Amino acid sequence: MNSPSTVVAVTTSPLAKESPDVVRLTDVRRNFGKTAALDGVSLSVRKGEILGIIGRSGAGKSTLIRCLNGLERPDSGSVEIEGRDITGLSEQQLQPLRRKIGMIFQHFNLLSAKTVEENVALPLKIEGLPKAARLKRAAELLDLVGLSDKAKAYPSSLSGGQKQRVGIARALAGRPALLLSDEATSALDPETTHAILALLKDINRKLDLTILLITHEMEVVRTIADRVAVIDGGRIIEEGAVWSVFSDPQNDTTKSLLNTIRPRLPEHIAQRLSQTPVGEAVLSVDLAGPEANTPLFADLSAHLPNSFRLIHGGIDHIQEQPVARFFIGVTDPARLDPVLQFLKGRSARVEVLGYDARSL
């Protein structure tokens, strides 16, 4: 098993090489008593990039986002927003900087006694803008999120998805450099989640807005993020382009988190597997990028006829990159090594998961 402190370097997106950092964390540590909530986190987010941070409950996600918006002070390390270290700023100094950071929340946090347009305009009222300017900006944002017809409505009359759209519009009111999303789709049904993610991606493209997503939902990261960072025990244990990490996770924690969306060996077969080399050898075969588009199994059949059977799997596309995972069975022990050699020669990542004696 990989050590929790091991960070696996994976190819980053071209965007990360071209744009300046909006966020940069360097060796950030935050302890609560003897518990290390953040244990030396170093991370950057480029302008216009969507970074997903995934991890289990208690991994450090919430503490990380609170350090980013200044609600939590690190014990050591630096947190820079657009090149300015915020860790030593006073509360008064933090106020104008917080306007550069928009927040959307899991439970919306709308004020029930205010109309939709008043909720959206609230940050601008606090900032001291005239009413006409506030309402003009609120109208622009409600049009952006598709809720122009709800300006005079109250939150109680809105669906969950509509409330989150209001929350997004409010977060954009001050023209932030960074949008923080804290489990923003966790309270929504799958169809509404898809619509909200599509909206965030559209806003990202139209406004060149940097977005940092904190989530435990792998599908959220898979759908819209450019890069992903996996946090566990307060440490970043793996990061890289989403398609690369999702197709070839290196850390055991990452593999476990991705089990919900990657093809898995059917449970009734998995339960029969033994490490005793008797019966059918069951292999996992992973490919990504151009290799996933080749006729791998047709070529294997031509090279080694009747050497395997396809058990389960398929091809997905993440960030327009093909990502494939299959499970195959090899019954003849004499064919196992040749099959392994052929697959590895075609850049496939292959693992013998075990043996199914029932196939005899």
Coordinates of C-alpha atoms in Angstrom, one line a residue:
M1 CA 0.0 0.0 0.0
N2 CA 1.3 3.5 -0.8
S3 CA 2.4 5.7 2.0
P4 CA -0.1 8.5 2.7
S5 CA 2.7 11.0 2.3
T6 CA 3.5 9.9 -1.2
V7 CA 2.4 12.5 -3.8
V8 CA 2.1 10.9 -7.3
A9 CA 3.1 13.3 -10.1
V10 CA 0.9 13.1 -13.1
T11 CA 0.9 15.1 -16.3
T12 CA -1.0 18.4 -15.8
S13 CA -3.2 20.1 -18.3
P14 CA -1.7 22.6 -20.8
L15 CA -3.7 25.3 -19.1
A16 CA -1.6 25.0 -16.0
K17 CA 1.6 25.9 -18.0
E18 CA 0.1 29.0 -19.6
S19 CA -1.8 31.0 -16.9
P20 CA -0.7 32.7 -13.6
D21 CA -1.6 31.3 -10.2
V22 CA -4.8 32.6 -8.6
V23 CA -4.2 30.4 -5.6
R24 CA -1.0 29.1 -4.2
L25 CA -0.6 27.2 -0.9
T26 CA 2.8 26.4 0.3
D27 CA 3.4 23.8 3.1
V28 CA 0.2 24.8 4.9
R29 CA -0.3 23.2 8.3
R30 CA -3.3 23.5 10.7
N31 CA -3.7 21.5 13.9
F32 CA -6.7 21.2 16.2
G33 CA -5.2 19.9 19.4
K34 CA -3.1 16.9 18.5
T35 CA -5.0 16.3 15.2
A36 CA -3.4 17.6 12.0
A37 CA -6.2 18.8 9.8
L38 CA -3.8 20.0 7.2
D39 CA -0.3 18.5 7.2
G40 CA 2.0 20.3 4.8
V41 CA -0.4 21.1 1.9
S42 CA 1.2 22.6 -1.2
L43 CA -1.2 23.4 -4.1
S44 CA -1.8 25.9 -6.9
V45 CA -4.7 26.8 -9.0
R46 CA -4.2 28.6 -12.3
K47 CA -6.4 31.4 -13.8
G48 CA -9.3 29.9 -15.6
E49 CA -8.8 26.5 -14.3
I50 CA -11.3 24.2 -12.5
L51 CA -9.5 22.2 -9.8
G52 CA -11.4 19.5 -8.0
I53 CA -10.3 18.4 -4.5
I54 CA -11.7 15.1 -3.4
G55 CA -11.4 13.1 -0.2
R56 CA -13.3 11.3 2.4
S57 CA -15.1 12.9 5.3
G58 CA -12.5 14.2 7.8
A59 CA -9.7 14.3 5.1
G60 CA -9.1 18.0 5.5
K61 CA -11.3 19.5 2.7
S62 CA -13.3 21.8 4.9
T63 CA -10.3 23.1 6.8
L64 CA -8.6 23.8 3.5
I65 CA -11.4 25.8 2.1
R66 CA -11.7 27.8 5.3
C67 CA -8.0 28.6 5.1
L68 CA -8.5 29.8 1.5
N69 CA -11.2 32.3 2.5
G70 CA -9.5 33.5 5.6
L71 CA -11.9 32.0 8.1
E72 CA -9.2 29.7 9.4
R73 CA -5.6 30.7 10.1
P74 CA -2.9 28.2 9.3
D75 CA -0.4 27.4 12.0
S76 CA 2.4 27.7 9.4
G77 CA 2.9 27.9 5.7
S78 CA 1.4 30.5 3.3
V79 CA -1.9 31.0 1.4
E80 CA -1.6 33.4 -1.5
I81 CA -4.5 34.8 -3.5
E82 CA -3.5 36.5 -6.7
G83 CA 0.1 36.7 -5.3
R84 CA -0.8 38.1 -1.9
D85 CA -0.1 36.1 1.2
I86 CA -3.3 36.4 3.4
T87 CA -2.1 34.4 6.4
G88 CA -0.8 37.5 8.3
L89 CA -3.6 39.9 7.4
S90 CA -5.9 41.4 10.0
E91 CA -9.6 40.9 9.8
Q92 CA -10.0 44.5 8.4
Q93 CA -7.3 43.8 5.7
L94 CA -9.1 40.5 4.8
Q95 CA -12.4 42.2 4.0
P96 CA -11.6 43.6 0.5
L97 CA -9.7 40.4 -0.3
R98 CA -12.7 38.3 0.5
R99 CA -14.6 40.1 -2.2
K100 CA -12.3 38.5 -4.7
I101 CA -13.5 35.1 -3.5
G102 CA -17.1 33.9 -4.2
M103 CA -18.6 31.0 -2.2
I104 CA -21.4 28.6 -3.0
F105 CA -22.6 26.2 -0.4
Q106 CA -24.3 22.8 -0.1
H107 CA -27.4 24.3 1.6
F108 CA -27.6 27.5 -0.4
N109 CA -27.5 29.9 2.6
L110 CA -30.1 32.3 1.1
L111 CA -32.0 34.8 3.3
S112 CA -35.6 33.8 3.3
A113 CA -37.0 37.3 4.0
K114 CA -35.3 38.8 0.9
T115 CA -36.2 38.4 -2.7
V116 CA -34.0 36.6 -5.2
E117 CA -32.6 39.9 -6.6
E118 CA -32.0 41.1 -3.1
N119 CA -30.1 38.0 -2.2
V120 CA -27.9 38.4 -5.2
A121 CA -27.4 42.1 -4.6
L122 CA -26.6 41.7 -0.9
P123 CA -22.8 41.5 -1.2
L124 CA -22.9 44.7 -3.2
K125 CA -25.1 46.4 -0.6
I126 CA -22.5 45.4 2.1
E127 CA -19.8 46.9 -0.2
G128 CA -21.7 50.2 -0.4
L129 CA -22.8 50.3 -4.0
P130 CA -25.8 52.4 -4.9
K131 CA -29.1 50.6 -5.2
A132 CA -29.4 51.2 -9.0
A133 CA -26.0 49.7 -9.6
R134 CA -26.8 46.7 -7.3
L135 CA -30.0 45.9 -9.1
K136 CA -28.4 46.3 -12.5
R137 CA -25.7 43.8 -11.6
A138 CA -28.2 41.4 -10.0
A139 CA -30.3 41.5 -13.2
E140 CA -27.2 40.7 -15.3
L141 CA -26.3 37.7 -13.1
L142 CA -29.9 36.3 -12.9
D143 CA -29.9 36.4 -16.7
L144 CA -26.5 34.5 -16.7
V145 CA -27.9 31.8 -14.5
G146 CA -31.3 31.6 -16.2
L147 CA -33.5 33.0 -13.5
S148 CA -34.5 36.5 -14.8
D149 CA -38.1 35.6 -14.3
K150 CA -37.5 34.9 -10.6
A151 CA -36.1 38.3 -9.5
K152 CA -39.1 39.2 -7.3
A153 CA -39.7 35.7 -6.0
Y154 CA -38.7 34.5 -2.5
P155 CA -36.4 31.5 -1.9
S156 CA -39.3 29.5 -0.4
S157 CA -40.9 29.3 -3.8
L158 CA -37.8 27.9 -5.6
S159 CA -36.6 24.4 -6.2
G160 CA -33.3 23.2 -4.9
G161 CA -31.6 23.7 -8.3
Q162 CA -33.0 27.2 -8.6
K163 CA -31.8 28.1 -5.1
Q164 CA -28.3 27.0 -6.0
R165 CA -28.5 29.1 -9.2
V166 CA -29.3 32.1 -7.0
G167 CA -26.4 31.1 -4.7
I168 CA -24.1 31.1 -7.8
A169 CA -25.3 34.4 -9.0
R170 CA -24.7 35.9 -5.5
A171 CA -21.2 34.5 -5.4
L172 CA -20.4 36.2 -8.7
A173 CA -21.8 39.6 -7.7
G174 CA -18.5 41.1 -6.7
R175 CA -16.7 39.8 -9.8
P176 CA -14.5 37.4 -7.9
A177 CA -11.2 36.1 -9.1
L178 CA -11.9 32.8 -7.4
L179 CA -15.1 30.8 -6.9
L180 CA -15.1 28.2 -4.1
S181 CA -17.7 25.4 -4.3
D182 CA -18.1 23.6 -1.0
E183 CA -20.1 20.4 -1.8
A184 CA -22.4 22.6 -3.8
T185 CA -24.3 19.7 -5.5
S186 CA -24.5 17.3 -2.6
A187 CA -28.1 18.2 -1.7
L188 CA -29.3 18.0 -5.3
D189 CA -30.7 15.1 -7.3
P190 CA -28.6 13.7 -10.2
E191 CA -30.5 15.6 -13.0
T192 CA -30.3 18.9 -11.2
T193 CA -26.6 18.3 -10.3
H194 CA -25.9 17.8 -14.0
A195 CA -27.6 21.1 -14.8
I196 CA -25.7 23.0 -12.1
L197 CA -22.3 21.5 -13.2
A198 CA -23.1 22.5 -16.8
L199 CA -23.8 26.0 -15.6
L200 CA -20.5 26.2 -13.7
K201 CA -18.6 25.0 -16.7
D202 CA -20.4 27.6 -18.9
I203 CA -19.5 30.4 -16.4
N204 CA -16.0 29.2 -16.3
R205 CA -15.7 29.5 -20.0
K206 CA -17.5 32.8 -20.4
L207 CA -15.8 34.6 -17.5
D208 CA -12.5 32.8 -17.5
L209 CA -13.2 32.2 -13.8
T210 CA -11.0 30.1 -11.6
I211 CA -13.1 27.5 -9.7
L212 CA -12.0 25.3 -6.8
L213 CA -14.4 22.4 -6.1
I214 CA -14.4 20.7 -2.7
T215 CA -16.3 17.4 -3.0
H216 CA -16.6 13.8 -2.2
E217 CA -18.5 13.1 -5.4
M218 CA -16.2 11.6 -8.0
E219 CA -18.7 12.3 -10.8
V220 CA -18.6 16.0 -10.1
V221 CA -14.9 16.1 -10.7
R222 CA -15.1 13.8 -13.7
T223 CA -17.7 16.0 -15.3
I224 CA -16.1 19.5 -15.2
A225 CA -12.7 19.7 -13.5
D226 CA -9.4 20.2 -15.4
R227 CA -7.3 18.8 -12.6
V228 CA -7.9 16.8 -9.5
A229 CA -6.1 16.7 -6.1
V230 CA -6.8 13.9 -3.7
I231 CA -6.5 14.8 0.0
D232 CA -6.2 12.2 2.8
G233 CA -5.2 12.7 6.4
G234 CA -4.5 16.4 5.7
R235 CA -2.1 15.7 2.9
I236 CA -2.3 15.9 -0.9
I237 CA -1.6 12.3 -1.9
E238 CA -2.1 12.4 -5.6
E239 CA -2.9 15.1 -8.2
G240 CA -2.9 15.6 -12.0
A241 CA -5.1 15.9 -15.0
V242 CA -8.5 14.3 -14.3
W243 CA -8.4 11.8 -17.2
S244 CA -4.9 10.7 -16.2
V245 CA -5.7 10.2 -12.4
F246 CA -9.0 8.6 -13.1
S247 CA -7.6 6.2 -15.6
D248 CA -4.5 5.2 -13.6
P249 CA -4.9 6.0 -9.9
Q250 CA -1.7 5.3 -8.0
N251 CA -2.7 5.6 -4.4
D252 CA -4.9 3.1 -2.6
T253 CA -7.1 5.8 -1.3
T254 CA -7.6 7.2 -4.8
K255 CA -8.5 3.8 -6.1
S256 CA -11.0 3.3 -3.3
L257 CA -12.7 6.7 -4.0
L258 CA -12.9 5.9 -7.7
N259 CA -14.5 2.5 -7.3
T260 CA -17.9 4.2 -7.5
I261 CA -17.4 5.3 -11.1
R262 CA -14.8 2.9 -12.6
P263 CA -15.9 -0.5 -14.0
R264 CA -15.6 -3.2 -11.3
L265 CA -15.4 -6.9 -11.5
P266 CA -18.9 -8.3 -10.8
E267 CA -19.2 -9.1 -7.1
H268 CA -20.2 -12.7 -7.6
I269 CA -17.0 -13.3 -9.5
A270 CA -14.8 -11.2 -7.2
Q271 CA -15.9 -13.3 -4.2
R272 CA -14.8 -16.5 -5.8
L273 CA -11.3 -15.3 -6.6
S274 CA -8.3 -17.0 -4.8
Q275 CA -4.6 -16.3 -5.0
T276 CA -4.0 -20.0 -5.5
P277 CA -3.2 -20.5 -9.2
V278 CA -5.9 -23.0 -9.9
G279 CA -8.6 -22.3 -12.6
E280 CA -9.2 -19.3 -14.7
A281 CA -6.8 -16.3 -14.2
V282 CA -8.8 -13.1 -14.0
L283 CA -7.0 -10.0 -15.2
S284 CA -7.8 -6.3 -15.1
V285 CA -6.7 -4.4 -18.2
D286 CA -6.5 -0.6 -18.2
L287 CA -5.7 1.8 -21.1
A288 CA -6.0 5.5 -21.6
G289 CA -5.3 8.0 -24.4
P290 CA -4.6 6.7 -28.0
E291 CA -4.0 3.2 -26.8
A292 CA -7.6 2.9 -25.6
N293 CA -8.7 3.4 -29.2
T294 CA -6.8 0.5 -30.7
P295 CA -8.4 -2.9 -31.5
L296 CA -6.5 -4.5 -28.6
F297 CA -8.6 -7.6 -28.1
A298 CA -9.1 -8.3 -31.8
D299 CA -5.3 -8.1 -32.2
L300 CA -4.9 -10.4 -29.1
S301 CA -7.3 -12.9 -30.6
A302 CA -5.4 -12.9 -33.9
H303 CA -2.1 -13.3 -32.1
L304 CA -3.2 -15.9 -29.5
P305 CA -6.5 -17.5 -30.8
N306 CA -8.9 -18.8 -28.1
S307 CA -6.6 -17.5 -25.3
F308 CA -9.1 -15.4 -23.3
R309 CA -12.7 -14.4 -22.7
L310 CA -14.1 -10.9 -22.0
I311 CA -15.8 -10.8 -18.6
H312 CA -16.7 -7.2 -18.1
G313 CA -15.7 -3.5 -18.8
G314 CA -16.0 -0.7 -21.3
I315 CA -14.7 2.6 -22.6
D316 CA -15.4 6.0 -21.2
H317 CA -14.3 9.5 -22.2
I318 CA -12.9 12.0 -19.7
Q319 CA -11.7 15.4 -20.9
E320 CA -12.2 14.1 -24.4
Q321 CA -9.7 11.3 -23.7
P322 CA -10.7 7.7 -24.1
V323 CA -10.3 5.7 -20.8
A324 CA -10.8 1.9 -20.9
R325 CA -11.0 -0.8 -18.2
F326 CA -11.7 -4.4 -18.9
F327 CA -11.7 -7.7 -17.1
I328 CA -10.7 -10.8 -19.0
G329 CA -10.3 -14.5 -18.1
V330 CA -7.4 -16.8 -19.2
T331 CA -8.2 -20.5 -18.5
D332 CA -5.1 -22.1 -20.0
P333 CA -2.1 -21.6 -17.6
A334 CA 0.2 -21.9 -20.5
R335 CA -1.4 -18.9 -22.2
L336 CA -1.2 -16.6 -19.2
D337 CA 2.4 -15.3 -19.6
P338 CA 2.0 -14.8 -23.4
V339 CA -1.2 -12.9 -22.9
L340 CA 0.4 -10.7 -20.2
Q341 CA 3.4 -10.0 -22.4
F342 CA 1.2 -9.1 -25.4
L343 CA -1.0 -6.7 -23.4
K344 CA 1.9 -5.0 -21.7
G345 CA 3.6 -4.6 -25.0
R346 CA 0.6 -2.6 -26.1
S347 CA 0.9 -0.2 -23.2
A348 CA -1.9 -1.7 -21.2
R349 CA -1.7 -1.8 -17.4
V350 CA -2.4 -5.4 -16.4
E351 CA -3.0 -7.0 -13.0
V352 CA -3.8 -10.6 -12.2
L353 CA -6.6 -10.2 -9.7
G354 CA -6.8 -13.9 -8.8
Y355 CA -8.0 -17.3 -10.0
D356 CA -11.5 -18.6 -10.3
A357 CA -11.4 -22.4 -9.6
R358 CA -15.1 -22.7 -10.5
S359 CA -14.2 -22.3 -14.1
L360 CA -12.7 -25.8 -14.2

